[in-house]
């Protein structure tokens, strides 16, 4: 026990002496949390829509007005030269072009029908989908009213539809309440994993690992001594980030905060244990860094923080189930946003505990006291 | 030092010979750096394989479309019309209909457990009401805890409900306004065309920056920096010599990643391939220069690593338009993205590959990226430690 304590103290002194690293460990997560939490949104802003009006009638003008008033589009009136629209669309100067054919007003009046053509830049499929739905809705409403003689048959024999959307759990739709826990966990994991992965590789590079290897420290004691200081640092960063999230973004804290911190203690053992395990493979700090990058991308992209897990193919969904980040983010959201207690999260906590124990066992088993 | 001094003292007649010697020294330095890179097989393997594996893995795993939404329908009195609504949800590739319940009692528990993320609640006697005059209330309940997917889920479900209702009504023959839609560049609205170039940008940025971030710091830590400082090489040559071998390696990576994007994921290359490669070359230099800037400022490898990986990973992911469109960001953050090189690289790569844009449309982002690269290179050279403390 005393041996572990001495190693922990040595590690602590080494880290605390390195002021630059300490500043990085606390400042990088806090600054990025403050900045990036605002960035994780799919909000579709008003899109620039060019209208190629070959008709020029008051009817076409009323259509443009309606599109403008819908809130989704900002109409750009432009010269109807096909090459110009093509270039504007390709150069992303506009998101779409609406073509109003010549004689539009006349054919709407006489034949009660006509066709408009809408071109949308679909490079970003999600945005295009939302713009398309908005355009269809606006044009359908306008078309019903604009037709002389009022609406056509629909509604005559069918009761009107009163479709009411209702959001549960986050009625304010503040994406930051959802994102802050995810981004905080990502940042703390990046820092913690890097610090532990780099540490043993550095001792290898400098040759000081051999000095540690000839001491009577057991493998378990060695791994514990390497884990505890960084575990404490990561935990401190996590608590700091939690406070920042509360003060700067007002993330809700409906459940118990001590419960979240207790879960963080369990989570960080596994998250940092991965770093220790990696560092037993890496010969140099550079290798440790590349291995960490690989694991970190797995952590972040298969966590469901930024992209939905439901959309992944089955094998990726299975891989996501092994991702501790995913489980810890679920815990944080359940406790903080929904106010859940221990009963709601015991399964995730158990998974994290098993993961942590497994990673430490791997790291101890993989660590070699002999070199060469 | 004496060698340099005597050759300088011989006067301008030996200028050409001196330049030749300087060139030979520089070439030797580049060769030495290349040997360093090629000798360490394990690291080289990681550098060549890891980006490819990552792009393949995540290219297949990640979809930003909302799919497989678990939906439940609450239908107290099933009839022909409501059954048709059920069929629509069951047939949609976006939805997985997990249950049809007669009452809404089970909903809160199902939402809490996460087994259901969306529910369509029909009123009692929906079929009979549809034949009447009073509005038929249909509720679309959405798990809004993730507002991003929540918005998309809600608009999708409302669209299905409206189409179902619209198709129930007998349309007046021929009358009405039709809309013909052309979805340009990406007719199936697939996210993979957007995602794979983004993944390439992310992996290229972080890997390249990490490669060079370590180099100079390692020379400082191991003490070999002193040897470089007393050599006749100028600081700019030291930086250039360190970057050049990695440019070669980076371009091999670019080739592999572009092949994967084209052959495995079917991302088109509609624009000029030469322009695409030129942009990739420029961006490789950008990312490597970013690493040089970090390594001239970092006192230890640990600091350099934290700055390169922890400092770049998340900002590159979130401020480049990789997952979240730049246009969606709040205005102050949109300003910040202007100095994120990956943002401009993404505009260029997506423009060339997906939209088939050329220099005429893309000169502006290209100029910005070139400017950022020049600034980073200058910062790296200026801060190169010319003496030891």
XYZ file of C-alpha atoms in Angstrom:
761
model
C 0.000 0.000 0.000
C 2.829 2.310 0.982
C 4.656 1.483 -2.254
C 1.616 2.522 -4.297
C 1.343 5.713 -2.300
C 4.972 6.593 -2.998
C 4.578 5.999 -6.724
C 1.398 8.094 -6.751
C 3.242 10.878 -4.982
C 6.126 10.740 -7.456
C 3.713 10.909 -10.398
C 1.842 13.775 -8.812
C 5.007 15.766 -8.217
C 6.068 15.179 -11.818
C 2.757 16.328 -13.264
C 2.243 19.266 -10.942
C 5.758 20.526 -11.697
C 4.873 20.693 -15.394
C 2.789 23.858 -15.335
C 2.075 23.792 -19.071
C 0.499 20.342 -18.840
C -1.604 21.317 -15.814
C -2.852 24.386 -17.645
C -3.695 22.249 -20.677
C -5.512 19.632 -18.593
C -7.859 22.232 -17.137
C -8.037 24.919 -19.814
C -8.475 22.823 -22.973
C -11.668 21.134 -21.710
C -13.163 24.293 -20.201
C -12.526 26.480 -23.256
C -13.695 23.827 -25.681
C -16.771 23.083 -23.578
C -17.706 26.767 -23.605
C -17.163 27.164 -27.346
C -18.106 23.812 -28.841
C -21.337 23.258 -26.920
C -22.822 25.992 -29.086
C -21.663 24.306 -32.256
C -23.478 20.990 -32.054
C -26.685 21.916 -33.795
C -28.499 20.979 -36.984
C -30.579 24.172 -36.929
C -31.460 24.984 -40.498
C -31.160 28.758 -40.949
C -33.053 30.704 -43.604
C -31.887 29.411 -46.946
C -31.219 31.636 -49.939
C -33.613 30.710 -52.705
C -33.343 32.181 -56.192
C -36.615 32.637 -58.024
C -36.442 32.478 -61.801
C -39.703 34.196 -62.605
C -40.367 33.906 -66.326
C -43.997 34.901 -65.764
C -43.710 38.214 -63.916
C -47.398 38.230 -63.035
C -48.943 39.455 -59.750
C -49.825 35.822 -59.035
C -46.158 34.809 -59.226
C -45.277 37.806 -57.040
C -47.739 36.660 -54.383
C -46.113 33.235 -54.446
C -42.689 34.781 -53.849
C -44.118 36.832 -51.018
C -45.543 33.721 -49.404
C -42.210 31.910 -49.670
C -40.479 34.876 -48.069
C -42.993 35.011 -45.219
C -42.665 31.303 -44.452
C -39.553 31.856 -42.354
C -37.468 29.204 -44.049
C -36.385 31.035 -47.209
C -34.818 34.318 -48.145
C -35.746 34.995 -51.734
C -33.114 36.280 -54.138
C -34.600 37.743 -57.289
C -32.165 37.155 -60.109
C -31.801 37.311 -63.845
C -33.314 34.193 -65.366
C -30.239 32.995 -67.250
C -29.785 29.243 -66.862
C -25.966 29.415 -66.687
C -26.141 31.973 -63.900
C -28.372 29.788 -61.719
C -26.274 26.744 -62.412
C -23.122 28.532 -61.260
C -24.856 30.042 -58.230
C -26.065 26.615 -57.158
C -22.718 24.927 -57.725
C -20.838 27.700 -55.954
C -23.316 27.458 -53.041
C -24.342 31.113 -53.421
C -27.953 29.906 -53.227
C -29.444 26.725 -51.784
C -32.139 26.357 -54.377
C -33.795 27.735 -57.490
C -37.543 27.934 -58.059
C -38.542 28.138 -61.706
C -41.872 29.837 -62.438
C -42.786 29.054 -66.046
C -43.975 31.708 -68.497
C -47.753 31.877 -68.649
C -48.035 30.545 -65.099
C -50.823 32.939 -64.063
C -52.796 32.289 -67.223
C -52.698 28.526 -66.983
C -53.530 28.610 -63.253
C -56.533 30.757 -64.110
C -57.783 28.842 -67.123
C -56.819 25.235 -66.579
C -56.596 25.497 -62.782
C -53.255 23.691 -62.897
C -49.573 24.193 -63.582
C -46.212 22.856 -62.499
C -43.426 24.691 -60.732
C -39.912 23.372 -60.782
C -37.764 23.436 -57.664
C -34.045 22.677 -57.730
C -32.344 22.125 -54.393
C -28.662 21.743 -53.557
C -28.739 18.317 -51.923
C -25.031 18.074 -51.103
C -26.125 18.122 -47.464
C -29.007 15.662 -47.550
C -30.449 16.463 -44.118
C -30.731 20.182 -44.808
C -32.164 19.554 -48.257
C -34.811 17.266 -46.768
C -35.987 19.920 -44.324
C -36.015 22.648 -47.010
C -37.937 20.398 -49.363
C -40.605 19.648 -46.757
C -40.919 23.358 -45.974
C -41.226 24.328 -49.645
C -43.813 21.636 -50.294
C -45.899 22.776 -47.344
C -45.810 26.456 -48.284
C -46.541 25.847 -51.958
C -49.387 23.420 -51.231
C -51.075 25.933 -48.923
C -50.576 28.755 -51.386
C -51.802 26.640 -54.283
C -55.059 25.785 -52.528
C -55.773 29.438 -51.813
C -54.572 30.808 -55.124
C -56.778 28.616 -57.240
C -59.836 30.564 -58.297
C -62.915 29.032 -56.761
C -61.132 28.089 -53.559
C -59.790 24.759 -52.513
C -60.394 21.711 -54.654
C -62.171 18.632 -53.403
C -60.024 17.629 -50.378
C -61.898 18.557 -47.238
C -65.276 18.307 -48.859
C -65.870 14.791 -47.639
C -63.084 14.501 -45.117
C -62.749 16.173 -41.738
C -59.722 18.473 -41.463
C -56.638 17.119 -39.785
C -55.408 18.650 -36.580
C -51.919 17.233 -36.214
C -50.253 18.416 -33.019
C -46.559 17.815 -32.346
C -45.491 17.382 -28.738
C -41.934 17.082 -27.478
C -41.182 15.173 -24.320
C -38.207 15.599 -21.968
C -36.828 18.734 -23.564
C -39.745 20.935 -24.525
C -37.501 24.004 -24.793
C -35.542 22.299 -27.557
C -32.292 23.723 -26.204
C -29.738 21.515 -27.895
C -27.061 22.626 -25.462
C -28.761 20.841 -22.563
C -28.399 17.683 -24.563
C -24.902 18.357 -25.872
C -23.026 19.693 -22.830
C -22.913 16.309 -21.009
C -21.762 14.558 -24.192
C -19.068 17.095 -25.013
C -17.850 17.234 -21.410
C -17.477 13.458 -21.261
C -15.664 13.485 -24.629
C -13.191 16.123 -23.505
C -12.441 14.514 -20.149
C -11.969 11.156 -21.869
C -9.555 12.623 -24.434
C -7.413 14.257 -21.750
C -7.463 11.288 -19.377
C -6.722 8.703 -22.036
C -3.859 10.735 -23.516
C -2.209 11.369 -20.168
C -2.204 7.717 -19.141
C -1.286 6.365 -22.586
C 1.634 8.740 -22.911
C 2.953 8.208 -19.418
C 4.341 4.666 -19.532
C 5.564 5.129 -23.125
C 7.545 8.127 -21.924
C 9.178 6.118 -19.158
C 10.100 3.535 -21.789
C 11.619 6.179 -24.062
C 13.632 7.752 -21.282
C 14.706 4.381 -19.903
C 13.307 5.128 -16.451
C 10.840 2.257 -16.752
C 13.726 -0.146 -16.195
C 14.492 1.587 -12.930
C 10.904 1.073 -11.839
C 10.999 -2.522 -13.015
C 13.868 -3.426 -10.708
C 11.966 -2.151 -7.664
C 9.887 -4.652 -5.676
C 6.653 -3.042 -6.997
C 4.219 -5.680 -8.246
C 2.541 -5.225 -11.623
C -0.761 -4.419 -9.966
C 0.846 -1.818 -7.729
C 2.610 -0.286 -10.705
C -0.616 0.053 -12.711
C -2.481 1.429 -9.684
C 0.237 3.979 -9.093
C 0.068 5.083 -12.720
C -3.728 5.246 -12.685
C -4.569 7.093 -9.480
C -2.933 10.503 -10.128
C -4.483 10.889 -13.570
C -7.782 9.512 -12.351
C -7.867 12.283 -9.748
C -6.892 14.920 -12.334
C -9.579 13.752 -14.765
C -12.161 13.688 -11.974
C -11.254 17.263 -11.023
C -11.591 18.336 -14.662
C -14.953 16.604 -14.849
C -16.285 18.396 -11.754
C -14.989 21.709 -13.063
C -16.714 21.078 -16.404
C -19.942 20.179 -14.625
C -19.843 23.497 -12.775
C -19.123 25.351 -16.023
C -22.035 23.591 -17.715
C -24.325 24.610 -14.872
C -23.184 28.243 -14.691
C -22.659 28.994 -18.372
C -25.362 26.891 -19.990
C -27.779 26.290 -17.138
C -27.917 22.569 -17.819
C -30.676 21.104 -15.678
C -29.702 19.106 -12.597
C -32.921 17.348 -11.738
C -31.279 14.277 -10.195
C -28.521 13.866 -7.659
C -25.166 15.452 -8.563
C -23.199 13.272 -6.099
C -24.653 10.260 -7.898
C -23.291 11.564 -11.225
C -19.870 12.165 -9.681
C -19.873 8.685 -8.163
C -20.644 7.265 -11.608
C -17.822 9.394 -13.061
C -15.437 7.727 -10.608
C -16.425 4.324 -11.967
C -16.359 5.520 -15.582
C -12.903 7.080 -15.389
C -11.303 3.832 -14.175
C -12.280 2.190 -17.456
C -11.637 5.186 -19.676
C -8.135 5.671 -18.281
C -7.536 1.944 -18.008
C -7.698 1.803 -21.806
C -4.852 4.318 -21.915
C -2.729 2.191 -19.599
C -3.443 -0.880 -21.658
C -2.453 0.942 -24.875
C 0.751 2.210 -23.351
C 1.895 -1.331 -22.634
C 1.977 -1.880 -26.433
C 3.478 1.420 -27.492
C 7.241 1.657 -27.754
C 7.340 5.432 -28.234
C 5.195 8.356 -27.206
C 4.331 8.913 -30.853
C 2.909 5.409 -31.152
C 1.000 5.877 -27.910
C -0.509 9.014 -29.368
C -1.620 7.367 -32.617
C -3.139 4.414 -30.782
C -4.975 6.872 -28.535
C -6.287 8.731 -31.553
C -7.701 5.505 -32.945
C -9.464 4.626 -29.703
C -10.677 8.197 -29.206
C -12.375 8.299 -32.605
C -14.106 5.026 -31.730
C -15.135 6.547 -28.400
C -16.513 9.725 -29.942
C -18.068 8.587 -33.206
C -19.678 5.412 -31.865
C -21.084 7.107 -28.784
C -24.329 8.406 -30.191
C -23.392 11.895 -28.986
C -23.248 13.438 -32.440
C -24.954 10.902 -34.672
C -27.825 8.578 -33.729
C -26.881 5.010 -32.746
C -30.197 3.792 -34.190
C -29.021 4.739 -37.669
C -25.928 2.526 -37.494
C -25.723 -0.929 -39.051
C -26.133 -3.811 -36.544
C -22.392 -4.544 -36.139
C -21.668 -0.900 -35.357
C -24.553 -0.820 -32.901
C -23.045 -3.851 -31.158
C -19.671 -2.071 -31.054
C -21.371 1.001 -29.621
C -22.692 -1.162 -26.770
C -19.066 -1.744 -25.730
C -18.351 1.972 -25.692
C -18.058 3.298 -22.119
C -18.597 6.879 -23.325
C -22.046 5.955 -24.591
C -23.092 4.425 -21.275
C -21.755 7.266 -19.200
C -23.484 9.874 -21.365
C -26.734 7.919 -20.948
C -26.218 8.001 -17.174
C -25.581 11.743 -17.173
C -28.615 12.522 -19.299
C -30.849 10.196 -17.305
C -29.842 11.647 -13.952
C -29.373 15.303 -14.862
C -32.051 15.901 -17.508
C -34.689 13.349 -16.547
C -34.047 13.212 -12.815
C -33.568 9.448 -12.703
C -32.204 7.718 -9.598
C -29.969 4.669 -9.062
C -32.753 2.330 -10.179
C -32.815 3.910 -13.639
C -29.089 3.581 -14.285
C -27.881 0.458 -12.486
C -27.459 -1.441 -15.749
C -25.151 1.208 -17.234
C -23.181 1.493 -13.999
C -22.712 -2.276 -13.914
C -21.484 -2.213 -17.528
C -19.004 0.527 -16.699
C -17.768 -1.342 -13.632
C -17.213 -4.514 -15.635
C -15.454 -2.547 -18.361
C -13.183 -0.816 -15.857
C -12.254 -4.040 -14.105
C -11.615 -5.745 -17.440
C -9.362 -2.949 -18.696
C -7.292 -2.888 -15.514
C -6.930 -6.672 -15.622
C -5.768 -6.427 -19.260
C -3.293 -3.684 -18.450
C -1.836 -5.642 -15.516
C -1.643 -8.844 -17.538
C -0.066 -7.127 -20.536
C 2.498 -5.135 -18.591
C 5.951 -6.689 -18.683
C 8.446 -6.109 -15.930
C 11.147 -7.568 -18.139
C 12.403 -5.641 -21.153
C 14.036 -6.847 -24.332
C 31.522 27.051 -37.249
C 35.069 27.409 -38.587
C 34.171 25.735 -41.875
C 31.373 28.181 -42.550
C 33.581 31.098 -41.540
C 36.450 30.272 -43.864
C 34.246 29.605 -46.876
C 32.542 32.967 -46.320
C 35.906 34.683 -46.138
C 36.907 33.509 -49.621
C 34.681 36.106 -51.236
C 31.924 36.161 -53.858
C 33.838 34.030 -56.398
C 32.869 30.930 -54.460
C 29.201 31.915 -54.280
C 28.058 29.200 -56.651
C 30.042 26.524 -54.871
C 28.649 27.670 -51.551
C 25.116 27.517 -52.832
C 25.792 24.035 -54.141
C 27.120 22.984 -50.762
C 24.083 24.465 -49.025
C 21.795 22.589 -51.394
C 23.673 19.371 -50.736
C 23.403 19.969 -46.983
C 19.682 20.523 -47.292
C 19.231 17.423 -49.455
C 21.189 15.442 -46.907
C 18.964 16.727 -44.138
C 15.808 15.765 -46.024
C 17.291 12.325 -46.674
C 18.078 11.909 -42.990
C 14.499 12.819 -42.049
C 13.141 10.396 -44.635
C 15.335 7.612 -43.220
C 14.001 8.350 -39.745
C 10.497 7.972 -41.060
C 11.113 4.796 -43.093
C 13.291 3.038 -40.540
C 10.629 2.830 -37.850
C 8.463 0.177 -39.527
C 5.953 -0.069 -36.705
C 5.168 3.648 -36.727
C 5.163 3.752 -40.522
C 2.631 0.926 -40.584
C 0.419 2.805 -38.152
C 0.703 6.003 -40.204
C -0.259 4.320 -43.479
C -2.901 1.891 -42.273
C -4.677 3.739 -39.506
C -6.246 6.525 -41.595
C -7.522 3.992 -44.125
C -8.959 1.704 -41.463
C -10.628 4.643 -39.742
C -12.237 5.953 -42.912
C -13.482 2.477 -43.871
C -14.744 1.709 -40.373
C -16.575 4.949 -39.726
C -17.641 5.399 -43.323
C -19.684 2.240 -42.932
C -20.721 2.755 -39.320
C -21.935 6.332 -39.231
C -25.078 7.617 -40.865
C -26.354 11.049 -40.038
C -29.753 10.245 -41.484
C -32.322 9.501 -38.826
C -33.194 5.860 -39.371
C -34.694 2.981 -37.453
C -36.842 5.252 -35.290
C -38.812 3.107 -32.841
C -42.374 4.299 -33.151
C -45.576 3.207 -31.423
C -49.124 3.894 -32.560
C -51.923 4.390 -30.076
C -55.156 3.467 -31.807
C -58.177 2.911 -29.501
C -60.494 1.793 -32.305
C -58.699 0.265 -35.263
C -60.497 0.687 -38.576
C -59.607 0.616 -42.277
C -58.264 4.178 -42.306
C -56.121 3.890 -39.181
C -54.811 0.536 -40.386
C -53.539 2.315 -43.475
C -51.610 4.728 -41.278
C -50.066 1.778 -39.475
C -49.062 0.244 -42.811
C -47.377 3.465 -43.840
C -45.166 3.538 -40.759
C -44.444 -0.169 -41.038
C -43.390 0.242 -44.675
C -41.195 3.309 -44.129
C -37.486 2.473 -44.074
C -37.046 5.274 -41.571
C -39.307 3.748 -38.973
C -39.506 0.589 -36.974
C -43.084 0.119 -35.741
C -42.590 -1.537 -32.370
C -46.121 -1.599 -30.968
C -49.748 -0.700 -31.513
C -51.579 -0.025 -28.273
C -55.254 0.617 -27.573
C -54.451 3.198 -24.868
C -51.703 5.688 -24.157
C -51.099 4.273 -20.666
C -47.931 2.420 -21.611
C -46.354 5.412 -23.359
C -44.573 7.180 -20.461
C -42.891 3.973 -19.311
C -41.868 3.080 -22.864
C -40.408 6.549 -23.435
C -38.594 6.409 -20.091
C -37.077 3.055 -20.935
C -36.143 4.331 -24.378
C -37.880 1.435 -26.158
C -40.087 3.950 -27.986
C -38.851 7.302 -29.266
C -41.932 8.523 -31.032
C -45.667 7.844 -30.800
C -48.660 8.663 -32.969
C -51.743 9.024 -30.793
C -55.042 8.693 -32.664
C -58.360 9.714 -31.107
C -61.080 7.133 -30.320
C -63.367 6.453 -33.288
C -60.851 7.946 -35.699
C -62.503 6.328 -38.716
C -65.945 7.687 -37.866
C -64.562 11.127 -37.061
C -62.742 11.313 -40.385
C -66.114 11.174 -42.135
C -67.425 14.065 -40.046
C -66.741 17.785 -40.038
C -64.903 18.527 -36.791
C -61.088 18.496 -36.926
C -59.553 15.110 -36.113
C -56.891 15.535 -33.428
C -53.792 13.444 -34.057
C -50.882 13.798 -31.673
C -47.278 13.239 -32.706
C -45.282 12.708 -29.513
C -41.510 12.904 -29.941
C -38.678 12.158 -27.549
C -37.116 15.596 -27.641
C -34.140 14.843 -25.419
C -31.944 15.054 -28.528
C -33.345 18.193 -30.152
C -31.325 17.654 -33.331
C -32.816 14.317 -34.271
C -36.059 15.310 -32.537
C -36.695 18.081 -35.069
C -36.082 15.746 -37.984
C -38.180 12.943 -36.461
C -41.059 15.314 -35.850
C -41.085 16.768 -39.346
C -40.845 13.270 -40.854
C -43.744 11.854 -38.814
C -45.938 14.882 -39.482
C -45.233 14.502 -43.202
C -46.302 10.843 -43.130
C -49.486 11.670 -41.208
C -50.334 14.513 -43.604
C -49.728 12.341 -46.666
C -51.893 9.609 -45.162
C -54.679 12.097 -44.582
C -54.225 13.649 -48.030
C -54.473 10.275 -49.732
C -57.653 9.429 -47.838
C -59.373 12.395 -49.461
C -60.549 11.889 -53.006
C -58.545 14.393 -55.011
C -60.292 16.588 -57.533
C -59.221 15.264 -60.912
C -56.368 17.225 -62.451
C -56.762 20.459 -60.551
C -54.103 21.999 -58.359
C -50.524 23.105 -58.248
C -47.854 20.501 -58.850
C -44.223 20.753 -57.841
C -41.499 18.962 -59.724
C -38.375 18.640 -57.608
C -34.798 18.127 -58.689
C -32.393 17.298 -55.893
C -29.098 18.313 -57.367
C -25.747 16.545 -56.792
C -27.180 13.983 -54.379
C -30.657 12.822 -55.456
C -30.989 10.121 -52.785
C -30.090 12.582 -50.010
C -27.433 10.107 -48.879
C -25.304 11.383 -46.023
C -22.341 9.245 -47.034
C -21.313 11.678 -49.794
C -21.036 14.368 -47.204
C -19.642 12.259 -44.422
C -16.769 10.465 -46.129
C -15.012 13.647 -47.350
C -15.462 15.026 -43.830
C -13.927 11.923 -42.323
C -10.969 12.243 -44.699
C -10.473 15.846 -43.604
C -10.629 14.947 -39.912
C -8.245 12.009 -40.116
C -5.815 13.865 -42.381
C -5.742 16.913 -40.106
C -5.120 15.097 -36.872
C -2.698 12.484 -38.228
C -0.599 15.049 -40.140
C -0.505 17.511 -37.266
C 0.457 14.758 -34.840
C 3.226 13.543 -37.146
C 5.077 16.848 -37.161
C 4.029 18.049 -33.694
C 6.332 15.498 -32.152
C 9.368 15.987 -34.416
C 10.963 19.185 -33.178
C 9.999 18.598 -29.550
C 11.630 15.192 -29.689
C 14.828 16.775 -30.982
C 14.653 19.202 -28.083
C 13.975 16.460 -25.522
C 16.677 14.109 -26.756
C 19.202 16.898 -27.179
C 19.736 16.472 -30.932
C 18.317 19.942 -31.501
C 21.723 21.368 -30.622
C 23.257 19.507 -33.538
C 20.709 21.010 -35.923
C 21.288 24.480 -34.529
C 25.037 24.440 -35.132
C 24.609 23.116 -38.681
C 24.717 25.590 -41.573
C 21.008 25.013 -42.242
C 18.762 28.016 -41.819
C 15.655 27.716 -39.611
C 13.395 27.732 -42.663
C 15.364 24.853 -44.133
C 15.052 22.874 -40.914
C 11.280 23.288 -40.984
C 11.048 22.492 -44.683
C 13.332 19.486 -44.352
C 11.174 18.093 -41.581
C 7.933 18.663 -43.458
C 8.947 17.319 -46.890
C 9.115 13.564 -46.115
C 5.785 13.829 -44.347
C 4.263 15.582 -47.356
C 5.145 12.474 -49.358
C 3.621 10.222 -46.721
C 0.554 12.432 -46.485
C -0.013 12.264 -50.236
C 0.175 8.452 -50.132
C -2.527 8.615 -47.461
C -4.580 11.014 -49.591
C -4.380 8.615 -52.531
C -5.524 5.664 -50.418
C -8.373 7.619 -48.827
C -9.630 9.028 -52.128
C -9.567 5.543 -53.656
C -11.576 4.236 -50.712
C -14.076 7.082 -51.030
C -14.489 6.478 -54.756
C -14.411 2.670 -54.946
C -15.842 1.590 -51.613
C -18.325 4.345 -50.836
C -19.115 5.466 -54.374
C -18.521 9.138 -53.668
C -18.362 10.710 -57.131
C -15.514 12.887 -58.383
C -17.506 15.234 -60.615
C -14.908 17.991 -60.801
C -11.300 17.992 -61.897
C -9.145 15.261 -60.354
C -6.026 17.410 -60.781
C -7.622 20.239 -58.815
C -8.710 17.779 -56.131
C -5.181 16.427 -55.758
C -3.726 19.937 -55.704
C -6.135 20.915 -52.928
C -5.238 17.780 -50.976
C -1.527 18.569 -51.365
C -2.080 22.098 -50.102
C -4.095 20.851 -47.159
C -1.515 18.229 -46.217
C 1.023 21.055 -45.984
C -1.478 23.070 -43.909
C -1.963 20.291 -41.387
C 1.764 19.543 -41.204
C 2.484 23.243 -40.654
C -0.058 23.225 -37.828
C 1.994 20.462 -36.217
C 5.207 22.458 -36.680
C 3.662 25.484 -34.989
C 2.643 23.324 -32.030
C 6.040 21.674 -31.794
C 8.002 24.925 -31.795
C 5.980 26.141 -28.836
C 5.691 22.983 -26.758
C 8.411 22.292 -24.176
C 7.768 18.525 -23.951
C 6.277 15.763 -26.098
C 3.420 15.471 -23.640
C 2.480 19.116 -24.142
C 2.776 18.755 -27.899
C 0.546 15.682 -27.868
C -2.106 17.304 -25.714
C -2.119 20.353 -27.963
C -2.204 18.349 -31.199
C -4.781 15.746 -30.211
C -6.862 17.285 -27.429
C -6.571 20.732 -28.985
C -7.461 19.755 -32.536
C -9.745 16.715 -32.436
C -12.989 18.186 -31.155
C -12.674 21.637 -32.804
C -11.929 20.004 -36.156
C -14.891 17.709 -35.690
C -17.388 20.364 -34.654
C -16.244 23.599 -36.303
C -15.469 22.325 -39.800
C -18.913 21.328 -40.980
C -17.937 17.651 -40.696
C -21.081 16.688 -38.756
C -22.882 19.943 -38.066
C -23.255 22.346 -41.027
C -21.349 25.607 -40.597
C -24.489 27.473 -41.652
C -26.289 26.097 -38.574
C -23.826 27.590 -36.100
C -24.596 30.761 -34.158
C -23.089 33.858 -35.821
C -20.065 34.369 -33.491
C -19.033 30.746 -33.933
C -19.407 31.032 -37.701
C -16.778 33.764 -37.500
C -14.479 31.453 -35.535
C -14.754 28.756 -38.200
C -13.037 31.091 -40.654
C -9.687 30.284 -39.073
C -10.338 26.526 -38.997
C -8.438 25.214 -42.045
C -10.519 22.008 -42.174
C -13.619 24.098 -42.842
C -12.178 25.459 -46.074
C -10.753 22.112 -47.074
C -14.206 20.578 -46.668
C -15.842 23.271 -48.793
C -13.269 22.590 -51.495
C -13.365 18.784 -51.389
C -17.153 18.537 -51.243
C -17.459 21.157 -53.961
C -15.063 19.388 -56.316
C -16.204 15.828 -55.593
C -19.953 16.124 -55.059
C -21.024 19.302 -56.857
C -18.440 19.281 -59.634
C -17.354 22.838 -58.924
C -14.179 24.254 -60.439
C -11.782 27.115 -59.825
C -14.358 29.658 -61.002
C -16.575 28.882 -58.013
C -13.936 27.829 -55.527
C -11.149 30.386 -55.854
C -12.207 32.177 -52.701
C -12.012 29.227 -50.245
C -8.826 28.141 -52.024
C -7.266 31.565 -51.475
C -8.258 31.531 -47.785
C -6.764 28.076 -47.292
C -3.545 29.127 -49.037
C -3.385 32.238 -46.836
C -3.881 30.197 -43.641
C -1.176 27.792 -44.763
C 1.282 30.604 -45.435
C 0.522 32.131 -42.028
C 1.076 28.807 -40.258
C 4.347 28.171 -42.094
C 5.572 31.658 -41.247
C 4.618 31.193 -37.587
C 6.451 27.866 -37.506
C 9.626 29.298 -39.019
C 9.631 32.446 -36.921
C 9.277 30.555 -33.665
C 11.882 27.958 -34.444
C 14.298 27.940 -31.475
C 17.514 29.367 -32.909
C 19.336 29.060 -29.631
C 18.995 26.908 -26.558
C 18.240 28.362 -23.150
